[in-house]
Amino acid sequence: MKNPDAAKLSPVPFTAVQVEDGFWKPRLETNRRVTLPAEYEQCKNTGRIDAWKLEWKKGDPNPPHIFWDSDVGKWLEAAAYSLATHRDPKLEALCDEVIERIAKAQQPDGYLNVHFTIVEPEKRWTNLRDWHELYCAGHLMEAAAAYAQATGKRKILEVLCRYADHIARTFGPDEGRKRGYCGHPEVELALVKLYRATGEKRYLELAKFFVDERGRQPHYYDQEARARGEDPKKWWAGRYEYCQAHAPLREQETAEGHSVRALYLFSGMADVAAETNDAGLLAACRRLWKNVTRRRMYVTGGVGSSCHGERFTVDYDLPNETAYAETCANIALVFFAHRMLQAEGDGEYADVMERALYNSVLSGIGLDGKSFFYANPLAAYPPLAKSAAEHVAIVRQKWFGCACCPPNIARLLASFGQYAYSRSDDELAVNLYVKGRAEANVAGRKVSVEQETGYPWCESVRLTLRPERPAEFALSLRIPGWCRGAKLKVNGKAANVGGLTKKGYARVKRVWTAGDQAELTLPMPVERIEAHPSVRMGAGKVALQRGPLVYCLEEADNGKDLADLRLPRSAKLKVSFDRGLLGGVAVITGKALRRDAKGWDGVLYRRAAGSVKQAPIKAIPYCLWSNRGMGEMAVWIREA
Amino acid sequence: MKNPDAAKLSPVPFTAVQVEDGFWKPRLETNRRVTLPAEYEQCKNTGRIDAWKLEWKKGDPNPPHIFWDSDVGKWLEAAAYSLATHRDPKLEALCDEVIERIAKAQQPDGYLNVHFTIVEPEKRWTNLRDWHELYCAGHLMEAAAAYAQATGKRKILEVLCRYADHIARTFGPDEGRKRGYCGHPEVELALVKLYRATGEKRYLELAKFFVDERGRQPHYYDQEARARGEDPKKWWAGRYEYCQAHAPLREQETAEGHSVRALYLFSGMADVAAETNDAGLLAACRRLWKNVTRRRMYVTGGVGSSCHGERFTVDYDLPNETAYAETCANIALVFFAHRMLQAEGDGEYADVMERALYNSVLSGIGLDGKSFFYANPLAAYPPLAKSAAEHVAIVRQKWFGCACCPPNIARLLASFGQYAYSRSDDELAVNLYVKGRAEANVAGRKVSVEQETGYPWCESVRLTLRPERPAEFALSLRIPGWCRGAKLKVNGKAANVGGLTKKGYARVKRVWTAGDQAELTLPMPVERIEAHPSVRMGAGKVALQRGPLVYCLEEADNGKDLADLRLPRSAKLKVSFDRGLLGGVAVITGKALRRDAKGWDGVLYRRAAGSVKQAPIKAIPYCLWSNRGMGEMAVWIREA
């Protein structure tokens, strides 16, 4: 029996999508030309590549770290995606060389982890709670599936299947196997990818085991700690919420703990739910989704409010300057949203996916393609950032000791096209408005679709469909949640958007013939956005948003003391395109007020006076902040 | 040659001041009746008292901590002050018992420190940077001077003089002595007290040495670390700013590092400057004073913005929820202000002293007299405080592992009277308006003064002077910085306050005869206070202040989501006295606005709408917050 909640859609793979978009294409090009080589160099220079030679010996400096394997894995995955769309024999040779080393590092029993082979071999599988063996395994599996698909070369896939088989022999419900699961989820979604790449059901079953086992009593991490001679109660991270192991997943109501872990896990849950038609598990995903996106997400799509434990805190707690909103977490939210979108075909998921992609994900990388944010705060105050070690960085760094984010954004950008379209047998869904072309099988036919648009700067999108032969299917056009008054014409004839729209998509079901056109207009006035009254950091403030882009004020344009700026509700906001700025952006300008600095000399507090003066403001898209040196930044602006 | 900057005034000792004040007297009584016994019990139960027996042996639990001596010292000092005004044979016997133990713990060479006598004797004087030997010594010296003065018994004073002599033999500029100084300043001001209690100039010289030596190169802490075989660069606290040792004190421009350390140090500097007529040192004090009070002080008089290092951060960085504003730091600010007030006779110092006393110092202790705040935040959000270990407490605790604050507030309250008046040969200055009586020698005569007032609730103060014989001197009445339109009558005749006022005091110079009266009216409308435009956490907000009291909103009176409340500038604010509330307080009520919670179900962000509804508000004095269970609290209120 088909589960009514089973996946409705599947993504059109990025290999079938050409991105010719003015907003994205330059970033994707930079990713390929600058980011991938720069990240390889970083991996090389920091020892991450050579670590696979297994030559490190006790007493040597720079011991391979427990998460290094994952950095190389993510880089290889990113390179694979790049090769899939842009052949590059040099890059492919480099990948083959890395793969050769990885393959040689595999142990006779299939085990594959640098740290626990040469640094602490006696500790293999003894601390799933804290160490990252399965997390590293997962990233290598993702890389393997990607590389095999991109190049047709199966070597790395076979290596990872052997490792997955080793893992399946080590973990599971059967007598004599460990009932453990990784403290840093990731392998769950990776195993589903391995299953999809190989058709081997045992990988899906292992993923399901990890999902089902998590948080059960007696608690594996308790037992494991005792086996190491440790008191499980004395744990540096305090509570199992940190790694989402405080309760069985189907019973969890709120997104807790480390936000990257949480969202990788929820993504894996959604995968398992889709592949096994598990309505209960999908319902848990939906519950956690709602908690994340309706109570714990920044307006930029960033997630994880606190740098202490890189974690979710409590409902509506969204501090701006100290926002963590780790690039990896924001990317993982895209993964989760993308999976939920296929499962439920609801534009709500695409809205969040778009929000994160255009804002808090893209902010994670500089225009130069080789500088990265780990945290993506919504306000920056340089005097403090310079003084306080506990503060998040407000200038992008070239690399990190814990370097999860740079290769994560590289793989996201290299496979960006996959988020634009979904398909089913009777539906072609346009999730993102991205200039370019795509091909998908719908209604038993190859259908190509072309998008002409200046999105996100411009309001209009023209889609031209070219099915091989005329075919009846629904063309589902996402009407973004931020948009009011969308207009649609089909072959020049106005359609009733409201009547056609269900779950966030205007669904035009008809026989489509080559050359048929749908023209969508998505009005993009500047919107003032307010946050829920319980978000105390947003009280009395608005964020400016235009289309999918959240804007911010930077010191470079607006001077210091941004917090003192006050934007009257009545102030007109003007949009203009500045070709020379940050690669070309639509800026928002208007007239705000700020207090007169006169009279404040040597005064810290005084009887409140009324004097303010006009202050012109200029806002730029948040995703482009901090490309002009260090300065103040603010997303939320006080209102009058 | 008398230095023109030399101390102008000296405090009228608390033993010559009777406090009959409706606001303070109940708190002072509670301090004597509840706090002192409760703190003794805590010291006893945690091992701090018995530690002096020196019976702890390696392997025993609960080793005496490096700062325990100071806790007992501060309690003893508080008890001494109490005995000075309220004889209590039982308490005195208890003190004598404690003193007996302390005396017995003194080593033959005069050394006196529990931890470094029995726990780590080999480490005596080897880490001044991190350990607290001189800090503990200082608190014991303060106790000794206080107890000798209160009871006439000199035993503990002699013990501490022997210890001070040992310290003087160990530290100093002479060959063979250590050129060190304590990482936690405090002994500087204590040595000046010891000098004043004994007349022994060498204690003043030692204090001066510690002050002058601090921060000099080659750096003592570097040398000391190397002597321990440590790399001075690898220090947990990072930089010497943490303990104000980054530069010679006369060159320091800003208040850096741990705020309690800073303000004890500045107080000691002011003492040394006064006693040695050192204009350069006094100028440094003035500079640091300005930095603290004009850029780094909360509106409550709290200081130290960050719980990370309990420290000052940067100018104008005054976060509310995470404010540290440690009770000890706020008390130390009172100490510093009190010293600067004597040195310069400027009401600015008394203004800050009053601000701290009536707000952030008194908030450090509950109405019950046995619960304490370590940190005194300006906003509280229970969901977060409950979830985040890194957050400051928002409910007072009975005791702390690091228990510096409780006995500090006890000694402050027990000697509160000393802040009210200052004197010189030709001046009697009234610094604080406190109902009661005082006696001072002015113009060669004993002058008694009686204050009748309902301050801080009521605006009028009547002072009746009773010199032994008619005498010419200036009666200097502080015109608080918060006050506009003060009125004064002398013997029923209006005086020109503006003309008489210099440096914050209305100075009435005349021949005073017994029964002469001065009647002061200090109008106390509710004031909306705004913070400097660079205080980004105060932008668009006001704090309510009436007289010296800063007010706050509590959830108990105003519901949740206090941050969403908006108080129009035009809203009328009414004051009424509520006898039944919190021991009797003037409350401020008015009509604010808040957003309608309707329409927000499941929504985190939306296009900004305008709908608000009226919300009555009720504010109580900040110093009384958190006496009705856990709830939200906010000092700063959004304006329209």
PDB file of N, CA, C and O in Angstrom, chain A residues 245-268:
ATOM      1  N   ALA A 245      20.364  12.945  21.218  1.00  0.00           N
ATOM      2  CA  ALA A 245      20.236  11.555  21.656  1.00  0.00           C
ATOM      3  C   ALA A 245      19.544  11.466  23.016  1.00  0.00           C
ATOM      4  O   ALA A 245      19.708  10.502  23.733  1.00  0.00           O
ATOM      5  N   HIS A 246      18.769  12.514  23.346  1.00  0.00           N
ATOM      6  CA  HIS A 246      18.127  12.560  24.659  1.00  0.00           C
ATOM      7  C   HIS A 246      16.835  11.772  24.704  1.00  0.00           C
ATOM      8  O   HIS A 246      16.315  11.483  25.771  1.00  0.00           O
ATOM      9  N   ALA A 247      16.308  11.442  23.527  1.00  0.00           N
ATOM     10  CA  ALA A 247      15.054  10.678  23.469  1.00  0.00           C
ATOM     11  C   ALA A 247      14.989  10.047  22.081  1.00  0.00           C
ATOM     12  O   ALA A 247      15.661  10.508  21.150  1.00  0.00           O
ATOM     13  N   PRO A 248      14.188   9.005  21.938  1.00  0.00           N
ATOM     14  CA  PRO A 248      14.013   8.455  20.585  1.00  0.00           C
ATOM     15  C   PRO A 248      13.516   9.556  19.648  1.00  0.00           C
ATOM     16  O   PRO A 248      12.741  10.424  20.052  1.00  0.00           O
ATOM     17  N   LEU A 249      13.971   9.534  18.412  1.00  0.00           N
ATOM     18  CA  LEU A 249      13.688  10.636  17.495  1.00  0.00           C
ATOM     19  C   LEU A 249      12.203  10.852  17.274  1.00  0.00           C
ATOM     20  O   LEU A 249      11.741  11.975  17.117  1.00  0.00           O
ATOM     21  N   ARG A 250      11.457   9.772  17.267  1.00  0.00           N
ATOM     22  CA  ARG A 250      10.021   9.921  17.009  1.00  0.00           C
ATOM     23  C   ARG A 250       9.320  10.628  18.154  1.00  0.00           C
ATOM     24  O   ARG A 250       8.166  11.046  18.024  1.00  0.00           O
ATOM     25  N   GLU A 251      10.000  10.744  19.294  1.00  0.00           N
ATOM     26  CA  GLU A 251       9.391  11.426  20.440  1.00  0.00           C
ATOM     27  C   GLU A 251       9.905  12.855  20.612  1.00  0.00           C
ATOM     28  O   GLU A 251       9.424  13.586  21.476  1.00  0.00           O
ATOM     29  N   GLN A 252      10.884  13.225  19.828  1.00  0.00           N
ATOM     30  CA  GLN A 252      11.437  14.577  20.002  1.00  0.00           C
ATOM     31  C   GLN A 252      10.484  15.615  19.415  1.00  0.00           C
ATOM     32  O   GLN A 252       9.985  15.460  18.310  1.00  0.00           O
ATOM     33  N   GLU A 253      10.265  16.679  20.201  1.00  0.00           N
ATOM     34  CA  GLU A 253       9.296  17.700  19.788  1.00  0.00           C
ATOM     35  C   GLU A 253       9.987  18.976  19.338  1.00  0.00           C
ATOM     36  O   GLU A 253       9.422  19.767  18.597  1.00  0.00           O
ATOM     37  N   THR A 254      11.193  19.195  19.842  1.00  0.00           N
ATOM     38  CA  THR A 254      11.897  20.439  19.539  1.00  0.00           C
ATOM     39  C   THR A 254      13.300  20.116  19.034  1.00  0.00           C
ATOM     40  O   THR A 254      13.846  19.060  19.335  1.00  0.00           O
ATOM     41  N   ALA A 255      13.822  21.044  18.250  1.00  0.00           N
ATOM     42  CA  ALA A 255      15.173  20.876  17.716  1.00  0.00           C
ATOM     43  C   ALA A 255      16.162  21.291  18.790  1.00  0.00           C
ATOM     44  O   ALA A 255      16.193  22.450  19.194  1.00  0.00           O
ATOM     45  N   GLU A 256      16.938  20.350  19.249  1.00  0.00           N
ATOM     46  CA  GLU A 256      17.846  20.635  20.364  1.00  0.00           C
ATOM     47  C   GLU A 256      19.298  20.444  19.945  1.00  0.00           C
ATOM     48  O   GLU A 256      19.596  19.730  19.007  1.00  0.00           O
ATOM     49  N   GLY A 257      20.155  21.092  20.721  1.00  0.00           N
ATOM     50  CA  GLY A 257      21.583  20.832  20.615  1.00  0.00           C
ATOM     51  C   GLY A 257      22.247  21.433  19.392  1.00  0.00           C
ATOM     52  O   GLY A 257      21.739  22.374  18.768  1.00  0.00           O
ATOM     53  N   HIS A 258      23.379  20.869  19.079  1.00  0.00           N
ATOM     54  CA  HIS A 258      24.251  21.296  17.980  1.00  0.00           C
ATOM     55  C   HIS A 258      23.441  21.336  16.677  1.00  0.00           C
ATOM     56  O   HIS A 258      22.898  20.327  16.239  1.00  0.00           O
ATOM     57  N   SER A 259      23.379  22.500  16.079  1.00  0.00           N
ATOM     58  CA  SER A 259      22.419  22.671  14.987  1.00  0.00           C
ATOM     59  C   SER A 259      22.812  21.935  13.710  1.00  0.00           C
ATOM     60  O   SER A 259      21.933  21.483  12.967  1.00  0.00           O
ATOM     61  N   VAL A 260      24.105  21.790  13.445  1.00  0.00           N
ATOM     62  CA  VAL A 260      24.505  21.031  12.249  1.00  0.00           C
ATOM     63  C   VAL A 260      24.118  19.568  12.417  1.00  0.00           C
ATOM     64  O   VAL A 260      23.530  18.947  11.524  1.00  0.00           O
ATOM     65  N   ARG A 261      24.439  19.047  13.589  1.00  0.00           N
ATOM     66  CA  ARG A 261      24.092  17.651  13.859  1.00  0.00           C
ATOM     67  C   ARG A 261      22.588  17.436  13.708  1.00  0.00           C
ATOM     68  O   ARG A 261      22.136  16.477  13.093  1.00  0.00           O
ATOM     69  N   ALA A 262      21.835  18.369  14.307  1.00  0.00           N
ATOM     70  CA  ALA A 262      20.378  18.230  14.275  1.00  0.00           C
ATOM     71  C   ALA A 262      19.881  18.178  12.831  1.00  0.00           C
ATOM     72  O   ALA A 262      19.101  17.298  12.460  1.00  0.00           O
ATOM     73  N   LEU A 263      20.354  19.072  12.001  1.00  0.00           N
ATOM     74  CA  LEU A 263      19.764  19.174  10.666  1.00  0.00           C
ATOM     75  C   LEU A 263      20.280  18.104   9.713  1.00  0.00           C
ATOM     76  O   LEU A 263      19.557  17.687   8.802  1.00  0.00           O
ATOM     77  N   TYR A 264      21.494  17.625   9.920  1.00  0.00           N
ATOM     78  CA  TYR A 264      21.927  16.439   9.161  1.00  0.00           C
ATOM     79  C   TYR A 264      21.053  15.252   9.548  1.00  0.00           C
ATOM     80  O   TYR A 264      20.631  14.458   8.709  1.00  0.00           O
ATOM     81  N   LEU A 265      20.810  15.163  10.847  1.00  0.00           N
ATOM     82  CA  LEU A 265      20.006  14.045  11.338  1.00  0.00           C
ATOM     83  C   LEU A 265      18.589  14.100  10.784  1.00  0.00           C
ATOM     84  O   LEU A 265      18.059  13.108  10.291  1.00  0.00           O
ATOM     85  N   PHE A 266      17.980  15.288  10.854  1.00  0.00           N
ATOM     86  CA  PHE A 266      16.606  15.412  10.361  1.00  0.00           C
ATOM     87  C   PHE A 266      16.566  15.107   8.868  1.00  0.00           C
ATOM     88  O   PHE A 266      15.598  14.517   8.364  1.00  0.00           O
ATOM     89  N   SER A 267      17.602  15.486   8.143  1.00  0.00           N
ATOM     90  CA  SER A 267      17.661  15.186   6.716  1.00  0.00           C
ATOM     91  C   SER A 267      17.723  13.676   6.500  1.00  0.00           C
ATOM     92  O   SER A 267      17.024  13.128   5.638  1.00  0.00           O
ATOM     93  N   GLY A 268      18.559  13.013   7.302  1.00  0.00           N
ATOM     94  CA  GLY A 268      18.638  11.553   7.201  1.00  0.00           C
ATOM     95  C   GLY A 268      17.321  10.895   7.568  1.00  0.00           C
ATOM     96  O   GLY A 268      16.886   9.921   6.938  1.00  0.00           O
TER      97      GLY A 268
END
